[in-house]
Coordinates of C-alpha atoms and ligand atoms in Angstrom, one line a residue:
X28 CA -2.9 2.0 -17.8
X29 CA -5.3 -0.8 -16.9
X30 CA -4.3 -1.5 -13.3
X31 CA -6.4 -4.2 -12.1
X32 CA -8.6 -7.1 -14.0
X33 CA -12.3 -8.2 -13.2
X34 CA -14.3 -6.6 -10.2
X35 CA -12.1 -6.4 -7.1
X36 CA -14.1 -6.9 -4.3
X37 CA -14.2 -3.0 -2.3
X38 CA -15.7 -1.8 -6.1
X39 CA -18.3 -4.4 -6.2
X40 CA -19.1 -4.2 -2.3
X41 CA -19.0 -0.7 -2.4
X42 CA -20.0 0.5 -6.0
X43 CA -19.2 4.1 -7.0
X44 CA -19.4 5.9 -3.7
X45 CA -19.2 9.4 -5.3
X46 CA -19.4 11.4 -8.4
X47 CA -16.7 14.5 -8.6
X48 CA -16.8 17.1 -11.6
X49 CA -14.4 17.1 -14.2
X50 CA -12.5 20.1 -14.5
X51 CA -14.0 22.6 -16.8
X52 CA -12.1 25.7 -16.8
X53 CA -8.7 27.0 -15.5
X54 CA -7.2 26.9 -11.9
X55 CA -4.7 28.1 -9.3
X56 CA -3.9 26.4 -6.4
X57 CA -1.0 25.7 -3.9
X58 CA -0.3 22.5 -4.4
X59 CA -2.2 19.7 -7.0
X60 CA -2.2 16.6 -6.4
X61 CA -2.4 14.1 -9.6
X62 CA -3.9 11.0 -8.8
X63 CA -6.8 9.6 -6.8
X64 CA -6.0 6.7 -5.0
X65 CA -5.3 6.6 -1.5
X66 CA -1.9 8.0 -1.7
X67 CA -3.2 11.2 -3.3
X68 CA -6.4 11.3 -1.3
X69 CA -4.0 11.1 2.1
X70 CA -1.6 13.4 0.9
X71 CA -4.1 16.0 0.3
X72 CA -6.3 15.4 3.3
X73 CA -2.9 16.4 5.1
X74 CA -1.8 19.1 3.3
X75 CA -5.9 20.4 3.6
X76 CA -6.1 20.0 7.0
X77 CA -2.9 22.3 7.5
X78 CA -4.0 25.3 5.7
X79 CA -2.9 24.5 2.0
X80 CA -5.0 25.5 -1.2
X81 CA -5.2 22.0 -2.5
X82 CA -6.9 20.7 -5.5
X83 CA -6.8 17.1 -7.1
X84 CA -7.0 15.6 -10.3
X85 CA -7.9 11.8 -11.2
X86 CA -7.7 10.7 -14.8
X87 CA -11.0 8.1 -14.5
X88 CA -13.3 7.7 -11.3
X89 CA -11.7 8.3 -7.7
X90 CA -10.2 5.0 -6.2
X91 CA -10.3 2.4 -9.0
X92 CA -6.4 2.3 -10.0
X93 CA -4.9 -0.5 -7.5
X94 CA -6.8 1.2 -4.4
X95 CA -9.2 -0.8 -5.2
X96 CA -7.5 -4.0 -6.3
X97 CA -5.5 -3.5 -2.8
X98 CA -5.7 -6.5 0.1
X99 CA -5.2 -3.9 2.5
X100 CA -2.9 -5.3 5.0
X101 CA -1.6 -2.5 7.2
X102 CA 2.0 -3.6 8.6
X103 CA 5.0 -2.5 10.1
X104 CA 7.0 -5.0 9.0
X105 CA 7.6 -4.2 5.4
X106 CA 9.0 -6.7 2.1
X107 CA 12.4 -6.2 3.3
X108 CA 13.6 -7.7 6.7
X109 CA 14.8 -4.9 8.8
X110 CA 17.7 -7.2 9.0
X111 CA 18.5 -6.8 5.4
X112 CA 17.8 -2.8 5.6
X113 CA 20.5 -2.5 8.4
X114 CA 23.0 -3.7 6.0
X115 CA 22.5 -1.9 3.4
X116 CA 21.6 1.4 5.1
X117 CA 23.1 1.1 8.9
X118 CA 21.2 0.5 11.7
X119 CA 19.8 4.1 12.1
X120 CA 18.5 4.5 8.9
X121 CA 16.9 1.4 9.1
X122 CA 15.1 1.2 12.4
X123 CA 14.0 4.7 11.7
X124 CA 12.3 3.5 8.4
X125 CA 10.9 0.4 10.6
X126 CA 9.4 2.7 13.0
X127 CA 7.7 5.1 11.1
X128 CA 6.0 2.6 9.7
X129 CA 5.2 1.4 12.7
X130 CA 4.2 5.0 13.9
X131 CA 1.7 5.0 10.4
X132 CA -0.6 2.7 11.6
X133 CA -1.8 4.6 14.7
X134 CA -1.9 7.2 12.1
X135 CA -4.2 5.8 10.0
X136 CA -6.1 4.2 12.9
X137 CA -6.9 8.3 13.6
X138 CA -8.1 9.4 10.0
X139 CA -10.3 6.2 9.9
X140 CA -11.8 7.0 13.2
X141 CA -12.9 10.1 12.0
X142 CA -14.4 9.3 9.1
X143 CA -15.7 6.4 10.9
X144 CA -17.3 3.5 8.8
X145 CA -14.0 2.5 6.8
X146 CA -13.8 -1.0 8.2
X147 CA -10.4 -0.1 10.0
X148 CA -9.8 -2.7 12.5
X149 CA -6.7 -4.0 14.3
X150 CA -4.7 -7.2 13.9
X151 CA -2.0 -9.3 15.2
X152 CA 0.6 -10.1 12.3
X153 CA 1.6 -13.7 11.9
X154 CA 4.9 -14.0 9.8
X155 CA 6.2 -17.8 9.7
X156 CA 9.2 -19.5 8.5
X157 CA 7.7 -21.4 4.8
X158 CA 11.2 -23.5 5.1
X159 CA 13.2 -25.2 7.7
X160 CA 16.5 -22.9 6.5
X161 CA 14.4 -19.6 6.9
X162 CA 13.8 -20.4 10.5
X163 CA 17.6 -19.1 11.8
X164 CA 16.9 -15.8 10.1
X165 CA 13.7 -15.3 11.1
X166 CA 14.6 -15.8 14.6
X167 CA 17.5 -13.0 14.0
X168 CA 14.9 -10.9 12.7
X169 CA 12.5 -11.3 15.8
X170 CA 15.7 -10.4 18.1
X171 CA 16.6 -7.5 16.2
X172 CA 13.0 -6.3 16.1
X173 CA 12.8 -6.8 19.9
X174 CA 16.1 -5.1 20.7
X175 CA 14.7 -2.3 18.9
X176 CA 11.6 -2.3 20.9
X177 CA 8.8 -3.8 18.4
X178 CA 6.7 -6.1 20.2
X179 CA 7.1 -9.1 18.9
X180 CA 7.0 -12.8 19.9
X181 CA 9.0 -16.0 18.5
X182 CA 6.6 -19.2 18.6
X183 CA 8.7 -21.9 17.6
X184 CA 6.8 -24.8 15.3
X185 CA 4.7 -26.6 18.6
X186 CA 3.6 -22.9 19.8
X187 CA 2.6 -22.1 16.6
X188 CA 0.8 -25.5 15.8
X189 CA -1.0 -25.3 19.3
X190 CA -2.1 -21.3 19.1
X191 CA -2.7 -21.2 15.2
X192 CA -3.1 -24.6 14.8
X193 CA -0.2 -23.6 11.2
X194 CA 2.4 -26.7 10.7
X195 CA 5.4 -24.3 10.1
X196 CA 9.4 -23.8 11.3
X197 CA 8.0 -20.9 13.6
X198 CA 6.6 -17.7 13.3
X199 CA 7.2 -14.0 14.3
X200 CA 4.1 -12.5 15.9
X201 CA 3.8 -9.0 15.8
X202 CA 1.3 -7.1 18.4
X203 CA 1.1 -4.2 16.0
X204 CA -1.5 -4.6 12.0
X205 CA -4.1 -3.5 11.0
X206 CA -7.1 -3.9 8.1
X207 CA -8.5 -1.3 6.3
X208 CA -11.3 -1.0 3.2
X209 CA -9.3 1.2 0.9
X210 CA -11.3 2.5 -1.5
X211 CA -13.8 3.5 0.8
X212 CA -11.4 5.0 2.9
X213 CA -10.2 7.4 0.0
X214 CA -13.2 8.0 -1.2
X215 CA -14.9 9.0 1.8
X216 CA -11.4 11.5 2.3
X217 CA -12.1 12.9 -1.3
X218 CA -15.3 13.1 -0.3
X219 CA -14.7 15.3 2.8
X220 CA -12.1 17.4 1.0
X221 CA -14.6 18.3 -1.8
X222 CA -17.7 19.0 0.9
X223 CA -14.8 21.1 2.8
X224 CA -14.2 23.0 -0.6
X225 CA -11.1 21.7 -2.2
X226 CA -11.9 20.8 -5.5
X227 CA -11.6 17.4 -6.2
X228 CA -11.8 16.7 -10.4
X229 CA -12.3 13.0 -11.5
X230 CA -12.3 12.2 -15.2
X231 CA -9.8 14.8 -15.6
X232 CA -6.1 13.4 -16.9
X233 CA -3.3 15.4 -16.6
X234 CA -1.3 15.1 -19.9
X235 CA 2.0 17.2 -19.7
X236 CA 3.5 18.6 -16.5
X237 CA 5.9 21.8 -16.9
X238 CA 7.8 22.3 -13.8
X239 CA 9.6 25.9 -13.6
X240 CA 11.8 27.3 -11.0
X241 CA 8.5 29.1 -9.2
X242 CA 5.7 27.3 -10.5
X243 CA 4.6 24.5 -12.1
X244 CA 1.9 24.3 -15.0
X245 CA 0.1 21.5 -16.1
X246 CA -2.4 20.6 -18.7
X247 CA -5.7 18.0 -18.9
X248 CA -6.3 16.2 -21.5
X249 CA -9.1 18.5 -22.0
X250 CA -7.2 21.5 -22.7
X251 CA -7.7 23.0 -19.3
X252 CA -4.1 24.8 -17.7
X253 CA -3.9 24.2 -13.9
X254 CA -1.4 26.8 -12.4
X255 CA 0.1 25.1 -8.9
X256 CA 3.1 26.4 -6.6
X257 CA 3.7 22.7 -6.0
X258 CA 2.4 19.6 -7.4
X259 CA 2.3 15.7 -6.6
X260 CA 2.3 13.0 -8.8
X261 CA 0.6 10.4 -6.8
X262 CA -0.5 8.1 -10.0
X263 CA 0.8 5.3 -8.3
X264 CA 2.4 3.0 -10.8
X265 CA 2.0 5.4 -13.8
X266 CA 3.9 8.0 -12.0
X267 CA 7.5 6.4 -13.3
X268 CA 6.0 7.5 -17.0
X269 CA 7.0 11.0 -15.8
X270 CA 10.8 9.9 -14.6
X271 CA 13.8 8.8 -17.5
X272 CA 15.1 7.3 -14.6
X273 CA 14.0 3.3 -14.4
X274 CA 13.2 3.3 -10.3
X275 CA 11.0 0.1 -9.9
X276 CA 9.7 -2.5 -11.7
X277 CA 6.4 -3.4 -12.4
X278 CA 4.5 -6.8 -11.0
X279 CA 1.4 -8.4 -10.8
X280 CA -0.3 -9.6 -7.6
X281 CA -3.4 -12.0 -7.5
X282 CA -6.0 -11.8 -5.1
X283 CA -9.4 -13.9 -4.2
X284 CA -12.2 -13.7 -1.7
X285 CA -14.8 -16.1 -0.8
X286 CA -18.0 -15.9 0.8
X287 CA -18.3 -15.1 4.8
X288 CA -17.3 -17.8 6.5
X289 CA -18.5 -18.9 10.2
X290 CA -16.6 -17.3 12.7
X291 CA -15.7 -21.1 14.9
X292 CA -13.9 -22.0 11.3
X293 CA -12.3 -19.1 10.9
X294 CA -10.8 -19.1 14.5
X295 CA -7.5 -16.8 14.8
X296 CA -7.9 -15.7 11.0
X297 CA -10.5 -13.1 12.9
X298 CA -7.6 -11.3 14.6
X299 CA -4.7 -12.1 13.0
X300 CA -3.2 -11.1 9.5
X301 CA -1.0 -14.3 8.0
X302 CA 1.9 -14.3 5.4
X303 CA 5.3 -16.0 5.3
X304 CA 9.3 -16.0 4.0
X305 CA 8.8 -17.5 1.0
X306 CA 8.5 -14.9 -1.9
X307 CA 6.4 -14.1 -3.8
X308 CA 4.1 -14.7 -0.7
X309 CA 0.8 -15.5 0.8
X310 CA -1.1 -13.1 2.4
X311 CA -4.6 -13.3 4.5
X312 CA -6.7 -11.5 6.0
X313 CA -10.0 -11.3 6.8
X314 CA -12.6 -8.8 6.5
X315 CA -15.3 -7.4 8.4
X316 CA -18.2 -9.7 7.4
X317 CA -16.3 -12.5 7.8
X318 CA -14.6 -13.2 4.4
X319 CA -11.3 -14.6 4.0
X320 CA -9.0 -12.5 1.8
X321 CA -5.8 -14.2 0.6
X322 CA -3.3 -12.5 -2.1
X323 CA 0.3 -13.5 -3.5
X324 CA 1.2 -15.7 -6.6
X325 CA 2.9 -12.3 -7.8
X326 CA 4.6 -12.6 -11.1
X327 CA 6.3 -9.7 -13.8
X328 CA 4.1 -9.8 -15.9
X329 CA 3.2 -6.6 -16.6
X330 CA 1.1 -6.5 -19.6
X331 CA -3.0 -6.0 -18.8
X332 CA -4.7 -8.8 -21.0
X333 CA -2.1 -11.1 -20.1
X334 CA -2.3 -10.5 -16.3
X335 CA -5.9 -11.1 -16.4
X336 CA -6.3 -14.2 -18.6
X337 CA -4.5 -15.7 -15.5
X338 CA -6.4 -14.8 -12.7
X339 CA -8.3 -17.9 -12.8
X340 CA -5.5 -20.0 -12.1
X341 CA -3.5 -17.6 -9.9
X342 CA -6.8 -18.3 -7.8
X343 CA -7.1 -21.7 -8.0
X344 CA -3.2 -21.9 -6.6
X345 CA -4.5 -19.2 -4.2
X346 CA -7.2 -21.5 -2.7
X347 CA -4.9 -24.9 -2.9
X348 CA -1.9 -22.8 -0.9
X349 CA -4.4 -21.3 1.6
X350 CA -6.2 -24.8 2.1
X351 CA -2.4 -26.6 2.6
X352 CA -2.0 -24.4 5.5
X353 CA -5.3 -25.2 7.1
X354 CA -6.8 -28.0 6.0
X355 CA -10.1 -27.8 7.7
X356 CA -11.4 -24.4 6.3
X357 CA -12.7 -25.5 3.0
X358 CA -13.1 -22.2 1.0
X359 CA -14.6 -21.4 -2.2
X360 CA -13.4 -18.1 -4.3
X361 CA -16.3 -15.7 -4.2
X362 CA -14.4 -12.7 -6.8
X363 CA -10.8 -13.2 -7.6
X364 CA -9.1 -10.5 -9.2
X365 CA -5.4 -8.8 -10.2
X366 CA -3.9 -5.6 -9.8
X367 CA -0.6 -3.9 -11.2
X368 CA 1.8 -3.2 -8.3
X369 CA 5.2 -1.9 -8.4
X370 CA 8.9 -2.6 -6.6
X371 CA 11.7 -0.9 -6.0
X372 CA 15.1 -2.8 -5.3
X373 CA 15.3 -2.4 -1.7
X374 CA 11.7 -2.4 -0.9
X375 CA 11.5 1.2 0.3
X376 CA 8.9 3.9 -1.2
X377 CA 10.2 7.6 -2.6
X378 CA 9.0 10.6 -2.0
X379 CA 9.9 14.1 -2.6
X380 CA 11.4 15.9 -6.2
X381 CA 13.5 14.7 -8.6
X382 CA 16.6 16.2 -10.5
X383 CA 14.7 15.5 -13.7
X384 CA 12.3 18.1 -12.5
X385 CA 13.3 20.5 -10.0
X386 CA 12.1 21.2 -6.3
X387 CA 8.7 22.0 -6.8
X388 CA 7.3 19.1 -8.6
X389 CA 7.2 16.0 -6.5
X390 CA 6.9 12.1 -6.6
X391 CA 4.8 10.0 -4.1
X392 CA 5.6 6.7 -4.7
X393 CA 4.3 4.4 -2.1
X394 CA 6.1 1.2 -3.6
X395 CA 6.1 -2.4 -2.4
X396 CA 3.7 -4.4 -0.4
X397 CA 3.1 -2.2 2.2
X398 CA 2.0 0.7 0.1
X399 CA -1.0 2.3 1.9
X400 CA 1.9 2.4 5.1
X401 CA 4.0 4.1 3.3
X402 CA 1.5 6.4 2.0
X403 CA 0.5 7.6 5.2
X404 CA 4.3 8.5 5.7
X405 CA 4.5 10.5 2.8
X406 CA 1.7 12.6 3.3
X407 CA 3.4 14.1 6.4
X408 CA 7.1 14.0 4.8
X409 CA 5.6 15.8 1.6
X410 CA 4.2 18.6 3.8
X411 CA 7.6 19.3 5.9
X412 CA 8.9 19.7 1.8
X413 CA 6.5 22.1 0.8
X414 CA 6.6 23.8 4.1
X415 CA 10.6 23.6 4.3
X416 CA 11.2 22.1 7.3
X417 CA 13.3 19.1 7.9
X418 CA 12.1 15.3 8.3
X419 CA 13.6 12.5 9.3
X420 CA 13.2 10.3 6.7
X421 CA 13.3 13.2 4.1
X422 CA 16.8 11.8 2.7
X423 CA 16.1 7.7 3.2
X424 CA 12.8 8.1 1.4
X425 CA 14.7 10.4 -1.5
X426 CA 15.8 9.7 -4.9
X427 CA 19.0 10.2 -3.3
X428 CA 19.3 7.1 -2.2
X429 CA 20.0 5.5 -5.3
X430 CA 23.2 7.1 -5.4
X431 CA 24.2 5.5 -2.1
Ligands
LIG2 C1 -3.4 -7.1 -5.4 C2 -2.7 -6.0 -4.6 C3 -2.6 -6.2 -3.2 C4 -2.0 -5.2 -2.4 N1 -2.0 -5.5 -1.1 C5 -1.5 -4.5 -0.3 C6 -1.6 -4.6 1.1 O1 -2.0 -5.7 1.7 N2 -1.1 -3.6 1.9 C7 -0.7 -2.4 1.4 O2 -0.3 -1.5 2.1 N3 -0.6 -2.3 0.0 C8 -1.0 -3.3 -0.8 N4 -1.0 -3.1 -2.1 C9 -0.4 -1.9 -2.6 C10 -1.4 -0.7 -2.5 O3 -2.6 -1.1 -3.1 C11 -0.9 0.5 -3.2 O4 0.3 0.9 -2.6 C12 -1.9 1.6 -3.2 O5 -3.1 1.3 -3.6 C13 -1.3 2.7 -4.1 O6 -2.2 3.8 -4.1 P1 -1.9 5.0 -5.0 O7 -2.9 6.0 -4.7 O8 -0.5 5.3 -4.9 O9 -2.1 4.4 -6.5 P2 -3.5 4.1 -7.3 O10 -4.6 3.6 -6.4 O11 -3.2 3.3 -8.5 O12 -3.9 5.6 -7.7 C14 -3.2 6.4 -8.6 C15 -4.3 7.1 -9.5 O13 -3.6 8.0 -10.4 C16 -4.4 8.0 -11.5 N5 -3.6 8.6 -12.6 C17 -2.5 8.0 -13.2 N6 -2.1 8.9 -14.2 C18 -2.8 10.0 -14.1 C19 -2.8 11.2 -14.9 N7 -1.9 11.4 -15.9 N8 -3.7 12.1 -14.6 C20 -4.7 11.9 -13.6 N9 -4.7 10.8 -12.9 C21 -3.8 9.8 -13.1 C22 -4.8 6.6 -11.7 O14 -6.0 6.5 -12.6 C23 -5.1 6.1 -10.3 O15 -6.4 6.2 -10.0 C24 -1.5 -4.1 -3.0 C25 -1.6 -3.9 -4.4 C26 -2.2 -4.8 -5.2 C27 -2.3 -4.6 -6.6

């Protein structure tokens, strides 16, 4: 599946960071991991780092499914308004989700700081009312979220005109967000894994999966059989060609990037990610030379050579949106790109097995705009699975919850 169109900019900034082997001959491990993106390269850094024989298998070169196509906003505050998640699952269920997410973030604030030069750096998060009628439940929002002890601010339209100098019905302004480069952050974690001896194979697809009742066996697409007591399909969006079950939908987003920009122009944009209520949204951020990133004109279209004859044009709107909001910036689109990303109806991620497949092969499916989030919350929730203990989103995060 072609998951992204053109150069997005972390491949061009950062080229091919490293080479991996394909696999060659037959293996064992504990657990493989299919897919290397960031999900799978933070899922097996976890289960690495606590003992497990790993190994990993990526079907082209480490990173360059919608890692690299990613904007890399790291949020608490996920698609779906907490407010919304209370109703559907109660207020338990929902804060809890809220707050590991929340909890991710210092989480991936740790594995960056020890790999060090991943451009991780934190943010304020900026979310403002696009329309006079989303103003009321916003506000609820921002109460609910401060009864449950986020830290959050409401800045009604003159706060938010005289701090962000943004002409909007008010804003929510979270403390906690963060940035990230996220295709150097898995590869340098790939990288690690393979120096620290787990093999890592790139160019190696896995073409049928065989999950038993103590083992699972798979096979590449080069006739080599990998023998695994667990595995993990962390393909990202391909991973629903392994499920009957439909579980999310497919959708384009759009993104663009223009040259660094002087820092007095750029102002807040420095320290503070952007996006609104109005779906499909806008998103900013910047990056760490200067650059504004800006993402959103999502649409369904799902099919590759369609995607990308828009991408000009989803740009265009990009840049007209992004200028609206501050008239004085004047940008130009340096690279402008698309990437595949998919949705599931209530804006949370699964992870864990499926009936489909028994208890020993699992899904990681970091769905929704606030994917690299939730893949930091699987890699941890994955692990208690294989090592059979209980976690607390274990159920909330299953496929169980469709059935709800
Ligand atoms: C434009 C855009 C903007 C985004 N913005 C944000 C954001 O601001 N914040 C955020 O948190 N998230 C964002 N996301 C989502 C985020 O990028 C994804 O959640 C994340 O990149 C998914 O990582 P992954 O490893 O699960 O998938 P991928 O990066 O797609 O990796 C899966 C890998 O599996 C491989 N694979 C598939 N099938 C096989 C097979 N059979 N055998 C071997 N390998 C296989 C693929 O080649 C691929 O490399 C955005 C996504 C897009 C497209």
């Amino acid at each position: 599946m072609d998951l992204k169109s053109g150069y997005p900019f972390w491949s061009v900034k950062n080229g091919l960071m490293y080479a991996f082997p394909r696999l060659e001959a037959d293996l064992r491990c504990d657990v493989a991991v299919i897919g290397g993106g960031i999900t799978g390269a933070l899922i097996a850094d976890e289960l690495a780092r606590h003992g497990h024989d790993v190994a990993v298998f990526e079907q082209r070169d480490i990173g360059w499914g919608s890692t690299s196509a990613s904007t890399a906003l790291l949020q608490y505050e996920i698609d779906t308004h907490l407010l919304d998640l209370v109703l559907r699952y109660g207020e338990d269920d929902a804060v809890r989700a809220y707050r590991a997410c929340a909890e991710a973030i210092p989480m991936l604030r740790a594995v960056a700081a020890d790999l060090r030069d991943v451009a991780f750096a934190p943010r304020e998060s900026l979310y403002y009312a696009s329309r006079r009628w989303h103003r009321g439940t916003l506000q609820d929002e921002c109460r609910l979220r401060d009864r449950h002890g986020f830290e959050v601010e409401w800045l009604d339209r003159a706060a938010l005109r005289e701090r962000y100098a943004i002409d909007a019905y008010g804003a929510i302004l979270s403390a906690l967000a963060a940035v990230v480069d996220p295709y150097r952050m898995a590869s340098r974690l790939f990288h690690r894994l393979a120096r620290g001896g787990t093999p890592v194979h790139d160019r190696t697809r896995i073409e049928t999966i065989e999950a038993g009742p103590r083992r699972v066996r798979l096979t590449t697409a080069g006739g080599q059989t990998v023998t695994a007591g667990h595995a993990i399909v962390a393909a990202g969006y391909a991973s629903q060609h392994w499920l009957d079950q439909d579980v999310a939908s497919n959708r384009s987003s759009y993104a663009m990037i223009t040259d660094p920009i002087d820092d007095q122009r750029l102002g807040m944009l420095r320290d503070t990610l952007v996006w609104e209520s109005a779906r499909p949204y806008l998103y900013l951020r910047t990056t760490s030379d200067d650059r504004l990133l800006a993402g959103g004109e999502d649409d369904a279209v799902d099919v590759p050579a369609r995607r990308d004859a828009r991408v000009e044009r989803k740009a265009a709107k990009l840049v007209d949106k992004v200028e609206k909001l501050f008239p004085r910036l004047g940008i130009e689109p340096a690279f402008s790109w698309a990437g595949t990303f998919a949705e599931t109806r209530d804006g949370l991620p699964f992870f864990g097995p499926h009936p489909q497949h028994g208890p020993r092969l699992h899904f990681a499916m970091a769905y929704g705009g606030n994917g690299i989030t939730y893949s930091m919350i699987g890699a941890g929730l994955l692990r208690a699975l294989i090592e059979r203990r209980k976690h607390p989103l274990a159920a909330l995060f299953s496929f169980g919850r469709l059935e709800r």
